[in-house]
Every structure is written in structure tokens, then in C-alpha cells.
PDB file of C-alpha atoms and ligand atoms in Angstrom:
ATOM      1  CA  UNK A  14       0.117  -0.494   0.226  1.00 49.00           C
ATOM      2  CA  UNK A  15       1.773   3.519  -0.801  1.00 53.00           C
ATOM      3  CA  UNK A  16       2.092   5.852   1.773  1.00 59.00           C
ATOM      4  CA  UNK A  17       1.707   8.328  -1.139  1.00 61.00           C
ATOM      5  CA  UNK A  18      -1.341  10.558  -0.415  1.00 69.00           C
ATOM      6  CA  UNK A  19      -3.040  11.070  -3.984  1.00 77.00           C
ATOM      7  CA  UNK A  20      -3.073  15.024  -4.422  1.00 86.00           C
ATOM      8  CA  UNK A  21      -6.211  16.302  -6.385  1.00 94.00           C
ATOM      9  CA  UNK A  22      -5.524  17.954  -9.937  1.00 97.00           C
ATOM     10  CA  UNK A  23      -7.491  21.548  -9.998  1.00 98.00           C
ATOM     11  CA  UNK A  24      -9.188  21.218 -13.065  1.00 98.00           C
ATOM     12  CA  UNK A  25     -12.128  23.972 -14.941  1.00 98.00           C
ATOM     13  CA  UNK A  26     -14.729  22.144 -12.878  1.00 98.00           C
ATOM     14  CA  UNK A  27     -12.822  22.404  -9.715  1.00 98.00           C
ATOM     15  CA  UNK A  28     -12.066  26.328  -9.717  1.00 98.00           C
ATOM     16  CA  UNK A  29     -16.590  26.503 -11.216  1.00 97.00           C
ATOM     17  CA  UNK A  30     -17.556  24.440  -7.953  1.00 98.00           C
ATOM     18  CA  UNK A  31     -15.259  26.390  -6.201  1.00 98.00           C
ATOM     19  CA  UNK A  32     -17.336  29.575  -7.742  1.00 98.00           C
ATOM     20  CA  UNK A  33     -20.371  28.018  -6.282  1.00 97.00           C
ATOM     21  CA  UNK A  34     -19.535  27.500  -2.416  1.00 98.00           C
ATOM     22  CA  UNK A  35     -17.938  30.750  -2.402  1.00 98.00           C
ATOM     23  CA  UNK A  36     -14.738  29.939  -2.389  1.00 98.00           C
ATOM     24  CA  UNK A  37     -11.995  31.829  -3.146  1.00 98.00           C
ATOM     25  CA  UNK A  38      -9.792  31.265  -6.036  1.00 98.00           C
ATOM     26  CA  UNK A  39      -5.350  31.264  -5.785  1.00 99.00           C
ATOM     27  CA  UNK A  40      -3.159  32.381  -9.109  1.00 99.00           C
ATOM     28  CA  UNK A  41      -0.569  33.433  -9.479  1.00 99.00           C
ATOM     29  CA  UNK A  42       2.434  33.394 -12.934  1.00 99.00           C
ATOM     30  CA  UNK A  43       5.275  31.077 -13.532  1.00 99.00           C
ATOM     31  CA  UNK A  44       7.301  30.721 -16.352  1.00 98.00           C
ATOM     32  CA  UNK A  45      10.184  28.300 -14.978  1.00 98.00           C
ATOM     33  CA  UNK A  46       9.982  24.902 -13.267  1.00 98.00           C
ATOM     34  CA  UNK A  47      11.614  26.298  -9.915  1.00 98.00           C
ATOM     35  CA  UNK A  48       9.826  28.876  -8.879  1.00 98.00           C
ATOM     36  CA  UNK A  49       6.688  27.314 -10.093  1.00 98.00           C
ATOM     37  CA  UNK A  50       7.454  23.831  -7.856  1.00 98.00           C
ATOM     38  CA  UNK A  51       7.430  26.333  -4.516  1.00 98.00           C
ATOM     39  CA  UNK A  52       4.321  27.699  -5.766  1.00 98.00           C
ATOM     40  CA  UNK A  53       2.466  24.403  -6.705  1.00 98.00           C
ATOM     41  CA  UNK A  54       3.542  22.997  -3.138  1.00 98.00           C
ATOM     42  CA  UNK A  55       2.511  26.114  -1.357  1.00 98.00           C
ATOM     43  CA  UNK A  56      -1.151  25.352  -2.980  1.00 98.00           C
ATOM     44  CA  UNK A  57      -1.884  27.802  -5.397  1.00 98.00           C
ATOM     45  CA  UNK A  58      -5.093  26.840  -7.528  1.00 98.00           C
ATOM     46  CA  UNK A  59      -3.918  28.516 -10.818  1.00 99.00           C
ATOM     47  CA  UNK A  60      -0.790  29.125 -12.295  1.00 99.00           C
ATOM     48  CA  UNK A  61      -0.639  31.055 -15.755  1.00 99.00           C
ATOM     49  CA  UNK A  62       2.185  31.825 -17.361  1.00 99.00           C
ATOM     50  CA  UNK A  63       1.210  34.809 -18.831  1.00 98.00           C
ATOM     51  CA  UNK A  64       2.960  36.618 -21.037  1.00 98.00           C
ATOM     52  CA  UNK A  65       4.718  39.113 -18.633  1.00 98.00           C
ATOM     53  CA  UNK A  66       7.316  37.325 -19.114  1.00 98.00           C
ATOM     54  CA  UNK A  67       7.751  39.379 -21.879  1.00 98.00           C
ATOM     55  CA  UNK A  68       9.056  42.246 -18.753  1.00 97.00           C
ATOM     56  CA  UNK A  69       9.591  40.551 -15.671  1.00 97.00           C
ATOM     57  CA  UNK A  70      11.803  37.656 -17.438  1.00 98.00           C
ATOM     58  CA  UNK A  71      12.766  39.286 -20.507  1.00 98.00           C
ATOM     59  CA  UNK A  72      12.999  42.919 -19.302  1.00 97.00           C
ATOM     60  CA  UNK A  73      10.922  43.942 -22.689  1.00 97.00           C
ATOM     61  CA  UNK A  74       9.036  47.281 -22.484  1.00 95.00           C
ATOM     62  CA  UNK A  75       5.417  45.666 -23.594  1.00 97.00           C
ATOM     63  CA  UNK A  76       3.927  41.961 -23.617  1.00 98.00           C
ATOM     64  CA  UNK A  77       3.765  42.586 -27.316  1.00 98.00           C
ATOM     65  CA  UNK A  78       7.226  40.693 -28.430  1.00 98.00           C
ATOM     66  CA  UNK A  79       7.155  37.072 -26.749  1.00 98.00           C
ATOM     67  CA  UNK A  80       6.619  34.673 -29.490  1.00 98.00           C
ATOM     68  CA  UNK A  81       4.755  31.599 -29.329  1.00 98.00           C
ATOM     69  CA  UNK A  82       7.821  29.418 -29.007  1.00 98.00           C
ATOM     70  CA  UNK A  83       8.851  31.576 -26.498  1.00 98.00           C
ATOM     71  CA  UNK A  84       6.130  31.310 -24.476  1.00 98.00           C
ATOM     72  CA  UNK A  85       6.238  27.110 -24.817  1.00 98.00           C
ATOM     73  CA  UNK A  86       8.999  27.046 -23.659  1.00 98.00           C
ATOM     74  CA  UNK A  87       8.438  28.509 -20.554  1.00 98.00           C
ATOM     75  CA  UNK A  88       4.628  26.730 -20.216  1.00 99.00           C
ATOM     76  CA  UNK A  89       7.388  23.398 -20.283  1.00 99.00           C
ATOM     77  CA  UNK A  90       9.314  24.023 -17.419  1.00 99.00           C
ATOM     78  CA  UNK A  91       6.147  24.919 -15.384  1.00 99.00           C
ATOM     79  CA  UNK A  92       4.442  21.762 -16.153  1.00 98.00           C
ATOM     80  CA  UNK A  93       7.486  20.095 -15.668  1.00 98.00           C
ATOM     81  CA  UNK A  94       6.406  20.809 -11.982  1.00 98.00           C
ATOM     82  CA  UNK A  95       3.207  20.900 -10.871  1.00 98.00           C
ATOM     83  CA  UNK A  96       1.217  17.967  -9.521  1.00 98.00           C
ATOM     84  CA  UNK A  97      -1.831  20.125  -8.593  1.00 98.00           C
ATOM     85  CA  UNK A  98      -2.300  23.365 -10.396  1.00 98.00           C
ATOM     86  CA  UNK A  99      -4.115  23.979 -13.228  1.00 98.00           C
ATOM     87  CA  UNK A 100      -1.445  25.054 -15.901  1.00 99.00           C
ATOM     88  CA  UNK A 101      -3.198  28.016 -17.716  1.00 99.00           C
ATOM     89  CA  UNK A 102      -0.446  29.433 -20.806  1.00 99.00           C
ATOM     90  CA  UNK A 103      -1.261  32.745 -22.184  1.00 98.00           C
ATOM     91  CA  UNK A 104      -1.707  33.288 -25.866  1.00 98.00           C
ATOM     92  CA  UNK A 105       1.386  35.716 -26.730  1.00 98.00           C
ATOM     93  CA  UNK A 106       0.171  39.427 -28.974  1.00 98.00           C
ATOM     94  CA  UNK A 107      -0.026  37.945 -32.699  1.00 97.00           C
ATOM     95  CA  UNK A 108      -0.716  34.573 -32.392  1.00 98.00           C
ATOM     96  CA  UNK A 109      -4.320  34.856 -32.818  1.00 97.00           C
ATOM     97  CA  UNK A 110      -5.936  38.028 -33.059  1.00 95.00           C
ATOM     98  CA  UNK A 111      -8.212  38.454 -36.732  1.00 91.00           C
ATOM     99  CA  UNK A 112      -7.741  35.206 -37.647  1.00 96.00           C
ATOM    100  CA  UNK A 113      -9.030  31.793 -35.704  1.00 97.00           C
ATOM    101  CA  UNK A 114      -7.994  29.186 -37.030  1.00 97.00           C
ATOM    102  CA  UNK A 115      -4.377  30.706 -37.211  1.00 98.00           C
ATOM    103  CA  UNK A 116      -5.601  31.329 -33.316  1.00 98.00           C
ATOM    104  CA  UNK A 117      -6.532  27.127 -32.776  1.00 98.00           C
ATOM    105  CA  UNK A 118      -3.102  26.003 -34.344  1.00 98.00           C
ATOM    106  CA  UNK A 119      -1.522  28.709 -31.592  1.00 98.00           C
ATOM    107  CA  UNK A 120      -3.814  26.700 -28.517  1.00 98.00           C
ATOM    108  CA  UNK A 121      -3.255  23.427 -30.205  1.00 98.00           C
ATOM    109  CA  UNK A 122       0.997  23.833 -30.770  1.00 98.00           C
ATOM    110  CA  UNK A 123       0.853  25.354 -26.724  1.00 98.00           C
ATOM    111  CA  UNK A 124      -1.272  22.517 -25.898  1.00 98.00           C
ATOM    112  CA  UNK A 125       1.142  19.559 -27.695  1.00 98.00           C
ATOM    113  CA  UNK A 126       3.946  21.134 -27.011  1.00 98.00           C
ATOM    114  CA  UNK A 127       3.899  22.563 -23.205  1.00 98.00           C
ATOM    115  CA  UNK A 128       1.336  19.619 -21.945  1.00 98.00           C
ATOM    116  CA  UNK A 129      -0.685  23.008 -20.466  1.00 98.00           C
ATOM    117  CA  UNK A 130      -3.819  22.410 -19.278  1.00 98.00           C
ATOM    118  CA  UNK A 131      -5.898  25.440 -20.848  1.00 98.00           C
ATOM    119  CA  UNK A 132      -4.689  29.135 -22.761  1.00 98.00           C
ATOM    120  CA  UNK A 133      -6.250  32.077 -21.694  1.00 98.00           C
ATOM    121  CA  UNK A 134      -6.561  35.355 -23.958  1.00 98.00           C
ATOM    122  CA  UNK A 135      -7.051  38.723 -24.077  1.00 98.00           C
ATOM    123  CA  UNK A 136     -10.536  40.918 -26.146  1.00 98.00           C
ATOM    124  CA  UNK A 137     -13.837  40.356 -26.046  1.00 98.00           C
ATOM    125  CA  UNK A 138     -16.251  40.089 -29.181  1.00 98.00           C
ATOM    126  CA  UNK A 139     -13.225  40.997 -31.577  1.00 97.00           C
ATOM    127  CA  UNK A 140     -12.283  37.533 -30.988  1.00 98.00           C
ATOM    128  CA  UNK A 141     -14.924  35.562 -30.347  1.00 98.00           C
ATOM    129  CA  UNK A 142     -14.405  33.769 -33.732  1.00 98.00           C
ATOM    130  CA  UNK A 143     -10.624  32.742 -32.272  1.00 98.00           C
ATOM    131  CA  UNK A 144     -12.415  31.565 -29.301  1.00 98.00           C
ATOM    132  CA  UNK A 145     -15.070  30.162 -30.526  1.00 98.00           C
ATOM    133  CA  UNK A 146     -12.639  27.967 -32.803  1.00 98.00           C
ATOM    134  CA  UNK A 147     -10.326  27.025 -30.142  1.00 98.00           C
ATOM    135  CA  UNK A 148     -13.566  25.717 -27.327  1.00 98.00           C
ATOM    136  CA  UNK A 149     -14.618  23.802 -30.237  1.00 98.00           C
ATOM    137  CA  UNK A 150     -11.325  21.884 -30.602  1.00 98.00           C
ATOM    138  CA  UNK A 151     -11.932  20.885 -26.974  1.00 98.00           C
ATOM    139  CA  UNK A 152      -9.075  23.705 -25.512  1.00 98.00           C
ATOM    140  CA  UNK A 153     -10.115  25.552 -22.481  1.00 98.00           C
ATOM    141  CA  UNK A 154     -10.353  28.389 -22.647  1.00 98.00           C
ATOM    142  CA  UNK A 155     -10.031  31.841 -19.954  1.00 99.00           C
ATOM    143  CA  UNK A 156     -10.707  35.393 -20.901  1.00 98.00           C
ATOM    144  CA  UNK A 157      -8.970  38.518 -19.732  1.00 98.00           C
ATOM    145  CA  UNK A 158     -11.455  42.235 -19.983  1.00 98.00           C
ATOM    146  CA  UNK A 159     -10.768  45.405 -19.080  1.00 98.00           C
ATOM    147  CA  UNK A 160      -6.699  46.456 -19.261  1.00 97.00           C
ATOM    148  CA  UNK A 161      -5.470  44.312 -21.504  1.00 97.00           C
ATOM    149  CA  UNK A 162      -1.708  45.170 -22.137  1.00 96.00           C
ATOM    150  CA  UNK A 163      -1.232  43.882 -25.603  1.00 96.00           C
ATOM    151  CA  UNK A 164      -3.597  46.619 -27.002  1.00 95.00           C
ATOM    152  CA  UNK A 165      -1.317  49.021 -24.800  1.00 95.00           C
ATOM    153  CA  UNK A 166      -1.212  51.235 -28.037  1.00 95.00           C
ATOM    154  CA  UNK A 167      -4.957  51.503 -28.236  1.00 93.00           C
ATOM    155  CA  UNK A 168      -5.005  52.276 -25.049  1.00 93.00           C
ATOM    156  CA  UNK A 169      -1.829  54.626 -24.707  1.00 94.00           C
ATOM    157  CA  UNK A 170      -1.896  54.699 -20.958  1.00 92.00           C
ATOM    158  CA  UNK A 171      -1.556  51.565 -17.777  1.00 92.00           C
ATOM    159  CA  UNK A 172      -4.237  53.416 -16.285  1.00 95.00           C
ATOM    160  CA  UNK A 173      -8.034  51.180 -14.749  1.00 96.00           C
ATOM    161  CA  UNK A 174     -10.328  50.842 -17.403  1.00 96.00           C
ATOM    162  CA  UNK A 175     -14.328  50.982 -17.529  1.00 96.00           C
ATOM    163  CA  UNK A 176     -14.845  53.606 -15.713  1.00 96.00           C
ATOM    164  CA  UNK A 177     -16.750  55.328 -18.043  1.00 97.00           C
ATOM    165  CA  UNK A 178     -20.431  53.971 -18.703  1.00 97.00           C
ATOM    166  CA  UNK A 179     -20.140  53.112 -22.801  1.00 97.00           C
ATOM    167  CA  UNK A 180     -16.658  51.285 -21.852  1.00 97.00           C
ATOM    168  CA  UNK A 181     -17.958  49.882 -18.686  1.00 98.00           C
ATOM    169  CA  UNK A 182     -21.744  48.823 -20.729  1.00 98.00           C
ATOM    170  CA  UNK A 183     -18.917  47.455 -23.551  1.00 98.00           C
ATOM    171  CA  UNK A 184     -17.271  45.014 -20.933  1.00 98.00           C
ATOM    172  CA  UNK A 185     -20.464  43.402 -19.415  1.00 98.00           C
ATOM    173  CA  UNK A 186     -21.686  42.186 -22.824  1.00 98.00           C
ATOM    174  CA  UNK A 187     -18.425  40.969 -23.383  1.00 98.00           C
ATOM    175  CA  UNK A 188     -17.917  39.144 -20.608  1.00 98.00           C
ATOM    176  CA  UNK A 189     -21.438  37.394 -21.023  1.00 98.00           C
ATOM    177  CA  UNK A 190     -20.349  36.864 -24.192  1.00 98.00           C
ATOM    178  CA  UNK A 191     -17.607  35.171 -23.388  1.00 98.00           C
ATOM    179  CA  UNK A 192     -19.192  33.099 -20.877  1.00 98.00           C
ATOM    180  CA  UNK A 193     -22.057  32.227 -23.865  1.00 98.00           C
ATOM    181  CA  UNK A 194     -19.082  31.406 -25.601  1.00 98.00           C
ATOM    182  CA  UNK A 195     -17.653  28.793 -23.218  1.00 98.00           C
ATOM    183  CA  UNK A 196     -14.662  30.266 -21.401  1.00 98.00           C
ATOM    184  CA  UNK A 197     -14.311  28.578 -18.302  1.00 98.00           C
ATOM    185  CA  UNK A 198     -12.901  31.926 -16.539  1.00 98.00           C
ATOM    186  CA  UNK A 199     -12.832  35.446 -16.878  1.00 98.00           C
ATOM    187  CA  UNK A 200      -9.730  37.786 -15.491  1.00 98.00           C
ATOM    188  CA  UNK A 201     -10.481  41.007 -15.171  1.00 98.00           C
ATOM    189  CA  UNK A 202      -7.205  43.681 -14.988  1.00 98.00           C
ATOM    190  CA  UNK A 203      -7.712  47.305 -13.789  1.00 98.00           C
ATOM    191  CA  UNK A 204     -11.496  47.750 -13.328  1.00 98.00           C
ATOM    192  CA  UNK A 205     -13.822  50.141 -11.051  1.00 98.00           C
ATOM    193  CA  UNK A 206     -14.680  47.665  -8.055  1.00 98.00           C
ATOM    194  CA  UNK A 207     -18.323  48.103  -8.339  1.00 98.00           C
ATOM    195  CA  UNK A 208     -17.980  46.017 -11.737  1.00 98.00           C
ATOM    196  CA  UNK A 209     -15.860  43.608 -10.905  1.00 98.00           C
ATOM    197  CA  UNK A 210     -18.909  42.743  -8.063  1.00 98.00           C
ATOM    198  CA  UNK A 211     -21.680  43.114 -11.226  1.00 98.00           C
ATOM    199  CA  UNK A 212     -19.481  41.567 -13.469  1.00 98.00           C
ATOM    200  CA  UNK A 213     -18.592  38.529 -10.787  1.00 98.00           C
ATOM    201  CA  UNK A 214     -22.510  38.421  -9.766  1.00 98.00           C
ATOM    202  CA  UNK A 215     -23.458  38.361 -13.481  1.00 98.00           C
ATOM    203  CA  UNK A 216     -21.315  35.318 -14.361  1.00 98.00           C
ATOM    204  CA  UNK A 217     -21.793  31.668 -13.498  1.00 98.00           C
ATOM    205  CA  UNK A 218     -17.593  31.064 -14.309  1.00 98.00           C
ATOM    206  CA  UNK A 219     -15.483  32.373 -11.851  1.00 98.00           C
ATOM    207  CA  UNK A 220     -14.203  35.669 -12.118  1.00 98.00           C
ATOM    208  CA  UNK A 221      -9.985  36.681 -11.652  1.00 98.00           C
ATOM    209  CA  UNK A 222      -9.280  39.623 -10.513  1.00 98.00           C
ATOM    210  CA  UNK A 223      -6.116  42.178 -10.928  1.00 98.00           C
ATOM    211  CA  UNK A 224      -6.569  45.093  -9.585  1.00 98.00           C
ATOM    212  CA  UNK A 225     -10.228  44.637  -9.828  1.00 98.00           C
ATOM    213  CA  UNK A 226     -11.074  44.715  -5.772  1.00 98.00           C
ATOM    214  CA  UNK A 227     -12.535  42.525  -3.952  1.00 98.00           C
ATOM    215  CA  UNK A 228     -15.504  41.065  -4.527  1.00 98.00           C
ATOM    216  CA  UNK A 229     -14.182  39.042  -7.588  1.00 98.00           C
ATOM    217  CA  UNK A 230     -14.501  35.098  -7.320  1.00 98.00           C
ATOM    218  CA  UNK A 231     -10.408  34.629  -7.417  1.00 98.00           C
ATOM    219  CA  UNK A 232      -7.079  37.110  -7.172  1.00 98.00           C
ATOM    220  CA  UNK A 233      -4.257  36.958  -9.597  1.00 98.00           C
ATOM    221  CA  UNK A 234      -1.207  38.511  -9.196  1.00 98.00           C
ATOM    222  CA  UNK A 235       1.799  38.052 -11.114  1.00 98.00           C
ATOM    223  CA  UNK A 236       4.188  36.135  -8.606  1.00 98.00           C
ATOM    224  CA  UNK A 237       7.905  38.602  -9.051  1.00 98.00           C
ATOM    225  CA  UNK A 238       5.622  41.644  -7.996  1.00 98.00           C
ATOM    226  CA  UNK A 239       4.613  39.515  -5.287  1.00 98.00           C
ATOM    227  CA  UNK A 240       8.080  38.739  -4.102  1.00 98.00           C
ATOM    228  CA  UNK A 241       9.620  42.171  -4.434  1.00 98.00           C
ATOM    229  CA  UNK A 242      11.807  40.620  -6.815  1.00 97.00           C
ATOM    230  CA  UNK A 243      10.166  43.354  -9.290  1.00 95.00           C
ATOM    231  CA  UNK A 244      11.461  47.074  -8.039  1.00 89.00           C
ATOM    232  CA  UNK A 245       9.417  49.729  -9.756  1.00 85.00           C
ATOM    233  CA  UNK A 246       5.952  48.976 -10.187  1.00 89.00           C
ATOM    234  CA  UNK A 247       4.197  50.323  -7.512  1.00 91.00           C
ATOM    235  CA  UNK A 248       0.399  50.351  -8.161  1.00 95.00           C
ATOM    236  CA  UNK A 249      -2.090  50.666  -5.940  1.00 95.00           C
ATOM    237  CA  UNK A 250      -3.696  46.992  -6.319  1.00 97.00           C
ATOM    238  CA  UNK A 251       0.199  44.894  -5.445  1.00 98.00           C
ATOM    239  CA  UNK A 252       0.636  44.074  -1.399  1.00 97.00           C
ATOM    240  CA  UNK A 253       4.142  43.169  -2.076  1.00 97.00           C
ATOM    241  CA  UNK A 254       4.607  40.547   0.629  1.00 98.00           C
ATOM    242  CA  UNK A 255       8.551  40.461   0.448  1.00 97.00           C
ATOM    243  CA  UNK A 256      11.678  42.306  -0.590  1.00 97.00           C
ATOM    244  CA  UNK A 257      13.340  39.893  -2.514  1.00 98.00           C
ATOM    245  CA  UNK A 258      15.499  42.490  -4.114  1.00 98.00           C
ATOM    246  CA  UNK A 259      16.862  42.984  -1.527  1.00 98.00           C
ATOM    247  CA  UNK A 260      17.355  39.989  -0.019  1.00 98.00           C
ATOM    248  CA  UNK A 261      19.516  38.535  -2.908  1.00 98.00           C
ATOM    249  CA  UNK A 262      21.305  41.810  -3.718  1.00 98.00           C
ATOM    250  CA  UNK A 263      22.226  40.873   0.308  1.00 98.00           C
ATOM    251  CA  UNK A 264      23.438  37.140  -0.256  1.00 98.00           C
ATOM    252  CA  UNK A 265      25.129  38.091  -3.381  1.00 98.00           C
ATOM    253  CA  UNK A 266      27.137  40.911  -1.896  1.00 98.00           C
ATOM    254  CA  UNK A 267      27.711  38.192   1.005  1.00 98.00           C
ATOM    255  CA  UNK A 268      29.255  35.358  -1.589  1.00 98.00           C
ATOM    256  CA  UNK A 269      31.228  38.151  -2.958  1.00 98.00           C
ATOM    257  CA  UNK A 270      33.054  39.114  -0.402  1.00 98.00           C
ATOM    258  CA  UNK A 271      33.411  35.652   1.242  1.00 98.00           C
ATOM    259  CA  UNK A 272      34.911  34.732  -1.876  1.00 98.00           C
ATOM    260  CA  UNK A 273      37.682  37.836  -2.099  1.00 98.00           C
ATOM    261  CA  UNK A 274      38.431  37.355   1.826  1.00 98.00           C
ATOM    262  CA  UNK A 275      39.151  34.153   1.085  1.00 98.00           C
ATOM    263  CA  UNK A 276      36.444  32.660   3.604  1.00 98.00           C
ATOM    264  CA  UNK A 277      34.890  30.880   0.700  1.00 98.00           C
ATOM    265  CA  UNK A 278      35.219  27.744   0.109  1.00 98.00           C
ATOM    266  CA  UNK A 279      36.804  26.549   3.530  1.00 98.00           C
ATOM    267  CA  UNK A 280      37.958  23.708   5.433  1.00 97.00           C
ATOM    268  CA  UNK A 281      34.419  21.633   4.723  1.00 98.00           C
ATOM    269  CA  UNK A 282      33.342  23.012   1.970  1.00 98.00           C
ATOM    270  CA  UNK A 283      35.889  21.391  -0.800  1.00 97.00           C
ATOM    271  CA  UNK A 284      37.375  17.550  -1.408  1.00 98.00           C
TER     272      UNK A 284
HETATM  273  O1  LIG B 313       1.242  38.243 -17.668  1.00 71.57           O
HETATM  274  C1  LIG B 313      -0.245  38.116 -17.444  1.00 71.57           C
HETATM  275  O2  LIG B 313       0.671  37.611 -16.377  1.00 71.57           O
HETATM  276  C2  LIG B 313      -1.299  38.320 -17.008  1.00 71.57           C
HETATM  277  C3  LIG B 313      -1.834  38.269 -15.233  1.00 71.57           C
HETATM  278  C4  LIG B 313      -1.730  39.759 -14.722  1.00 71.57           C
HETATM  279  C5  LIG B 313      -3.369  38.073 -15.016  1.00 71.57           C
HETATM  280  O3  LIG B 313      -2.067  38.314 -17.899  1.00 71.57           O
END
């Protein structure tokens, strides 16, 4: 008899049941094996291989430059680490907009080559055809509305979205459409908390908020922001749990000092 307890995997159905029970969903970003292993062991429900890898991992100013091949590389590393969490992968800019056949091909490549469990894409009615086509192949889709960083050059700013009635109305319509198409969940980014609440109450599928207030069915943050590895990003919605930038810098300075002084390696650290 095995003494190891089976880990119950999180599926899209588990997330929907969590919403029905009023249990909050936790999601964090992950881009590599080592970090994904820690976050999964900690018990986070969903790991998002976000296209924020373009900023956090590669140092680009926006999410636009990251490629499908690069997303698959990050996603495969995360999948290898995970025992429990649902792994969702962002379709990168240019891999799904305006061409539903291409969208399906991109989603299939992600699922086949990384072993991930679902994809996420940004937008509402403009990407409805792509969403429907990906879903028709049995690939679960997470939507993303509000501040959609792949459209940053259209918005011109990273400020809060949908403060005006017209944009809020379009967002609510898009949220309904994404649910009707069959999306299993929806990210709401940087919108007023009242709108986050309204959309979360309007939908049967779970909403996951980032800067969308406390009434969404779950929360997501970029892990490197939460841990304080990134330094200059200070939006109001971000709660930093550590200042890992300074912790890592301090440890590195100590190592440099120890090598230079001849303290490392010592007798017990050699063969
Ligand atoms: O790419 C990303 O990290 C995201 C989250 C901020 C939701 O899309």
C-alpha cells in the first residue's frame, strides 16, 4: 500500500465548483520550473504562464514581443514542476487576433508541446471567432477583459479601464459573450471594484481579478511583484509580501565578500 497521498488536481470544473461554494480562487504567474514547484507546493490553485514573461523574464517594456515558441518553452518548464495546480498559458500577441484558424493552431501547439491545461487570451467580441474555434477543439479558454496589455498602444496608458459608462457597458456585454461561448473563467484587470463585483455576480463562471477589487471570485498577481523581485512597479493594487530584490542582493554581496576574503570555500566545503 502506498503511503503517499494522491494529490487532487485542480481542473476547470473544480474552479467552477469553488465559485458555487463561495471559495476564493488563487492564481499566480510562473515562468520556470523552480518557482512553479514552490508555488504549487504552497497550494496555489492556478499557475498562469503569463505573457508578462516578456517584461519579467526578458526585460521588454511591453508584452508584445514575446513569441509563441518562447511561451511554449516557459509553459513546458512550469508543467514539469506542477502536481496540483491548473496551468493556463497566455496566447501571445499576434498568435490569435483576426485569424481564428491561426488561433486554433497556436492553442494546439501550446497544449501539445507544453502539456498545459488551458489557454488565456485578451479581448471580447473582437476575438469571439477565435475563442469559439479554440473551444471547438476541446481546449479550455480563459478570457481577459479590462486593461488588456497587448492593446497598450491602442489605450496609450496603463490607467484603470471602464470608468466611463460606455466602456463598462461593453465590458459587461463582452463578459456575457465569453461565458456564452464557453470560457471557463475570466480575468478582470484594473477596473473599478464596483464593476468587478457586478460582473462577478452577473456570471456563472469564476472571475479572477487583478486590480479589480475584492469581490471577484479569485485574485491573481505577478509573482515577481508579490515577492518584491521587481522593483519599480508600484500600482495601488499590488501587495508586496517580501523585498526579495534586497534579500538576493544582500546574499550576493555576502558571497562576493566571502570569495574575495578567502572565507569561501572553507575546509569543510572542499574535497
Ligand atoms: O500576463 C500576465 O501576467 C497576466 C496577468 C497579469 C493576469 O495576464
